[in-house]
PDB file of C-alpha atoms in Angstrom:
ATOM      1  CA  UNK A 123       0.000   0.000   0.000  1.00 77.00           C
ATOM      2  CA  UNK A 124       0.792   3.420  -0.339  1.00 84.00           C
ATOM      3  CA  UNK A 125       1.025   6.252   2.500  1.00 92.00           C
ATOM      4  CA  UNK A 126       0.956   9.779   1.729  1.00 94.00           C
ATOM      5  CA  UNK A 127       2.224  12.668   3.862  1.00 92.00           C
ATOM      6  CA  UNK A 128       0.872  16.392   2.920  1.00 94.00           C
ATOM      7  CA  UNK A 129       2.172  19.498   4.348  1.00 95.00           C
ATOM      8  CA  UNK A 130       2.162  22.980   3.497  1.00 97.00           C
ATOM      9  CA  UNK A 131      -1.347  24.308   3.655  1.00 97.00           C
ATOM     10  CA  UNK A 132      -2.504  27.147   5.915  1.00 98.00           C
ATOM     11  CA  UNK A 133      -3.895  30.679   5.854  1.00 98.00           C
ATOM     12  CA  UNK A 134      -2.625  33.561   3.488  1.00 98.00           C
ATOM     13  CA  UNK A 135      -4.149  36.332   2.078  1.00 98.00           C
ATOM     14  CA  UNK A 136      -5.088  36.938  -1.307  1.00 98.00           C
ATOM     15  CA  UNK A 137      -2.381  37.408  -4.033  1.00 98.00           C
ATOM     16  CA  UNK A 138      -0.300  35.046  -1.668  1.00 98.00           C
ATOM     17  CA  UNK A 139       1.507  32.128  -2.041  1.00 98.00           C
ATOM     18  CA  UNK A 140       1.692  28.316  -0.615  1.00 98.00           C
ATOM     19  CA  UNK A 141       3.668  25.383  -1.623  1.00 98.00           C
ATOM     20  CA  UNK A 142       2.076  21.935  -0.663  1.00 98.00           C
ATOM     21  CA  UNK A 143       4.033  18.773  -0.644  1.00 98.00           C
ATOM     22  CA  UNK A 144       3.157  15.162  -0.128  1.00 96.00           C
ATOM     23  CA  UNK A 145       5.466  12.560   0.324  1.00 93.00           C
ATOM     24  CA  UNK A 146       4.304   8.934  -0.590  1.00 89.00           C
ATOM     25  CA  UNK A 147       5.521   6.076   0.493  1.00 87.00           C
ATOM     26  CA  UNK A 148       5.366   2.215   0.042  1.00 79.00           C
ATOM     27  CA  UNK A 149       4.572   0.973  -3.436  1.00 66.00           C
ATOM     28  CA  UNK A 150       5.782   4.000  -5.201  1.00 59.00           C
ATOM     29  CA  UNK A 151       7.572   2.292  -8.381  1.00 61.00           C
ATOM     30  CA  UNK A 152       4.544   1.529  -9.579  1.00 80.00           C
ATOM     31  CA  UNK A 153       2.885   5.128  -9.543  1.00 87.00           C
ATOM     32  CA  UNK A 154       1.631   6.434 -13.159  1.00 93.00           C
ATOM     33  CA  UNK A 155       0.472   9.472 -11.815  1.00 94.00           C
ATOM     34  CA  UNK A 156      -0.090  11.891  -9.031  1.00 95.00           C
ATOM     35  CA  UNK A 157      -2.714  14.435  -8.546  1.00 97.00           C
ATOM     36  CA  UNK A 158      -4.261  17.496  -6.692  1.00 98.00           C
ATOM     37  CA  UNK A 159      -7.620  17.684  -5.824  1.00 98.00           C
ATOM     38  CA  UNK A 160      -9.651  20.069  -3.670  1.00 98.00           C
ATOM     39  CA  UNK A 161     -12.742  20.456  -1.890  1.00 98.00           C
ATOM     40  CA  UNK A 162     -14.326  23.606  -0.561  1.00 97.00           C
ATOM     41  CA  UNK A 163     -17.344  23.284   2.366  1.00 92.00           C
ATOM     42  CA  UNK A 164     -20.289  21.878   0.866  1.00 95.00           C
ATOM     43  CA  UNK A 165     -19.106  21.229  -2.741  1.00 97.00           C
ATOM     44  CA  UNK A 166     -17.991  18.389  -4.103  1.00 97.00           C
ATOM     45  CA  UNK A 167     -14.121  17.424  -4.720  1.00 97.00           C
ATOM     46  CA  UNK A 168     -12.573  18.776  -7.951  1.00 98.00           C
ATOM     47  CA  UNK A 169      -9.500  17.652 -10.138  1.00 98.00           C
ATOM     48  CA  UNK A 170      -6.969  20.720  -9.119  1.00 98.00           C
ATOM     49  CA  UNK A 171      -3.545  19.162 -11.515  1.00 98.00           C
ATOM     50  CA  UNK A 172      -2.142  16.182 -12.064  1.00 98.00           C
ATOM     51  CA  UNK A 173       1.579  14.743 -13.448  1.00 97.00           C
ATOM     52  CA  UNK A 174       2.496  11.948 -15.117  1.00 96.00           C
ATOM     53  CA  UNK A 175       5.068  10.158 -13.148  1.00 92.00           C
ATOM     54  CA  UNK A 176       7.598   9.295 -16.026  1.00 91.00           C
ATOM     55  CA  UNK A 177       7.656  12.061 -18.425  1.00 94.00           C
ATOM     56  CA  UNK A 178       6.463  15.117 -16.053  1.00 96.00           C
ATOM     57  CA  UNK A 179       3.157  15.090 -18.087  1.00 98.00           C
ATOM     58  CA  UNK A 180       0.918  17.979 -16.362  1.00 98.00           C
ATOM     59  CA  UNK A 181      -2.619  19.106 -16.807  1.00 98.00           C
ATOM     60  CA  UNK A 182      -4.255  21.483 -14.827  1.00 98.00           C
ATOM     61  CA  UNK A 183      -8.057  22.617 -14.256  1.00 98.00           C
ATOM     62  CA  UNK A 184      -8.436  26.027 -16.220  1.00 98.00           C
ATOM     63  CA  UNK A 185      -9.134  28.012 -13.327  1.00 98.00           C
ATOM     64  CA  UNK A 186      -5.771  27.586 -12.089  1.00 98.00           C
ATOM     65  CA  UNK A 187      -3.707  27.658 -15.067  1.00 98.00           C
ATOM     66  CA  UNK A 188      -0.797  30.297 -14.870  1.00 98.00           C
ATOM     67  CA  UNK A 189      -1.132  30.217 -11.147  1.00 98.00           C
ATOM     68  CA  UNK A 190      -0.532  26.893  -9.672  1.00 98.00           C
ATOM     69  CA  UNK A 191       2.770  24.292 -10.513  1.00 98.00           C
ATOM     70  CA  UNK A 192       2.505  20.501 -10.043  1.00 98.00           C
ATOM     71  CA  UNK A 193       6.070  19.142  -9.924  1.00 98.00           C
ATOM     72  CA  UNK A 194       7.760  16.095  -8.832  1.00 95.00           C
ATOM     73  CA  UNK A 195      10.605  14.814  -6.723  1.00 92.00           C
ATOM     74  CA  UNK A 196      11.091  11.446  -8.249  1.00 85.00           C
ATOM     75  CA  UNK A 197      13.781  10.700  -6.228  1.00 85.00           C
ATOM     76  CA  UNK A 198      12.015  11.327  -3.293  1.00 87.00           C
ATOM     77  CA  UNK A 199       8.377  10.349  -4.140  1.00 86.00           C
ATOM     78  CA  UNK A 200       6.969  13.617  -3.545  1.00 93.00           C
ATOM     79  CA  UNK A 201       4.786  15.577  -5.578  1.00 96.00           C
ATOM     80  CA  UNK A 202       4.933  19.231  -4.879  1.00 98.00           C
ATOM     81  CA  UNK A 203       2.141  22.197  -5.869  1.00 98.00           C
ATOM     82  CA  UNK A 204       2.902  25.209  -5.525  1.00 98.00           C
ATOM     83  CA  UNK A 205       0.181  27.658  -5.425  1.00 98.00           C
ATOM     84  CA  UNK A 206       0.711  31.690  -6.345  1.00 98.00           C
ATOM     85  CA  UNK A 207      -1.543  34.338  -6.294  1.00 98.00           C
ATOM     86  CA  UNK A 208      -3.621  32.725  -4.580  1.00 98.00           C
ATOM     87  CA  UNK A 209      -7.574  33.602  -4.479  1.00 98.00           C
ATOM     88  CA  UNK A 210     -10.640  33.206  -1.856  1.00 98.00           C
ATOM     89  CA  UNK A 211     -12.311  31.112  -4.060  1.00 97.00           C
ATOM     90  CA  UNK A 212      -8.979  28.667  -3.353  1.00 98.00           C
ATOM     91  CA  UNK A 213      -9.759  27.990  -0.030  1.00 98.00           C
ATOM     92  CA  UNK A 214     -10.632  24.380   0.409  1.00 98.00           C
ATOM     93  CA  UNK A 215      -9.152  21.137   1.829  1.00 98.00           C
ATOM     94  CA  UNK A 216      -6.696  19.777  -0.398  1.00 98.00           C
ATOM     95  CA  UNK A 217      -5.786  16.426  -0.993  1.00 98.00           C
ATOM     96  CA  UNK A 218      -2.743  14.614  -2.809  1.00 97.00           C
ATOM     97  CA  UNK A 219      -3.758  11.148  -4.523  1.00 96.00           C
ATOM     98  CA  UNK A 220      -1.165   8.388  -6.463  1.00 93.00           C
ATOM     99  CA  UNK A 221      -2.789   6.955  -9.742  1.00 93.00           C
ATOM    100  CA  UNK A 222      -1.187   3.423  -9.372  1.00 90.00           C
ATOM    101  CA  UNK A 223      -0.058   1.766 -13.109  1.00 90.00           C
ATOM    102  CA  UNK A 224      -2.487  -0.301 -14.758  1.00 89.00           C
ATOM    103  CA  UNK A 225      -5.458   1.138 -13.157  1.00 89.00           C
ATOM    104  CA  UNK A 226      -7.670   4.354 -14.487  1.00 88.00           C
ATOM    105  CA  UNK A 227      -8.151   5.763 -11.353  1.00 93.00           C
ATOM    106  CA  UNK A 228      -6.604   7.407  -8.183  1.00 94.00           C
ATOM    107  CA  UNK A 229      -5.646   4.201  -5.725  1.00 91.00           C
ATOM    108  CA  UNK A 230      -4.538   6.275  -2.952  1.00 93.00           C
ATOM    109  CA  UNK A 231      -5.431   9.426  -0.919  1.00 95.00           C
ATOM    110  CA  UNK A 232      -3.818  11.585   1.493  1.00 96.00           C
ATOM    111  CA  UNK A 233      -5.777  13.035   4.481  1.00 96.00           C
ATOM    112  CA  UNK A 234      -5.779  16.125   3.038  1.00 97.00           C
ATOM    113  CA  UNK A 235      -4.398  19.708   4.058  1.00 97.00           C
ATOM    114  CA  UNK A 236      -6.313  23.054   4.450  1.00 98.00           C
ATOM    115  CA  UNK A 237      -5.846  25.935   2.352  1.00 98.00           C
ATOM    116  CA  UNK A 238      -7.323  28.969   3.494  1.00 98.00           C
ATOM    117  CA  UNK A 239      -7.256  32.426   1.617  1.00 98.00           C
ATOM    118  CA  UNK A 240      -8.390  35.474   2.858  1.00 98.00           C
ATOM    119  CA  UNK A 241      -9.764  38.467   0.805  1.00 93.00           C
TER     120      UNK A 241
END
């Protein structure tokens, strides 16, 4: 199984930045993908950007294009996203997940980490 770590949320105000990290261990050789997803109180969770795990493939939900970074420490098994000018409408929990190889979906979830941004 996989374990992932997140760190890095918190409170900042608007036009801030954050960088959130999650470090995953266990089964890691086998990850295709990592990803960034978020959920604000009482919607539902949203794809925030994702990487592909041997080429650095990204994609990224429009809203946050130009502002947010997925990267990767392959090394290390951490994905990284950092966050910049940040806006109220970003404020949600946010949760790494590992897509394992062979599958179509995300096998593995962090606990999540809250972002909170103040106008």
């Amino acid at each position: 199984q996989v374990q992932l770590a997140e760190s890095g949320g918190g409170l900042v105000q608007a036009g801030g930045s954050l960088r959130l990290s999650c470090a995953a261990s266990g089964r890691t050789y086998s990850t295709y993908a990592m990803g960034w997803f978020r959920q604000a109180p009482g919607k539902e969770r949203e794809f925030v950007a994702s990487i592909r795990w041997s080429d650095g493939t990204t994609y990224y939900r429009d809203s946050v294009k130009g502002r947010f970074t997925i990267s990767r420490d392959n090394a290390n098994n951490t994905v990284y996203l950092q966050m910049n000018s940040l806006k109220p409408e970003d404020t949600a929990v946010y949760y790494c997940a590992v897509d394992d190889v062979g599958t179509r979906e995300y096998d593995y979830w962090g606990q999540g980490t809250q972002v909170t941004v103040s106008s």
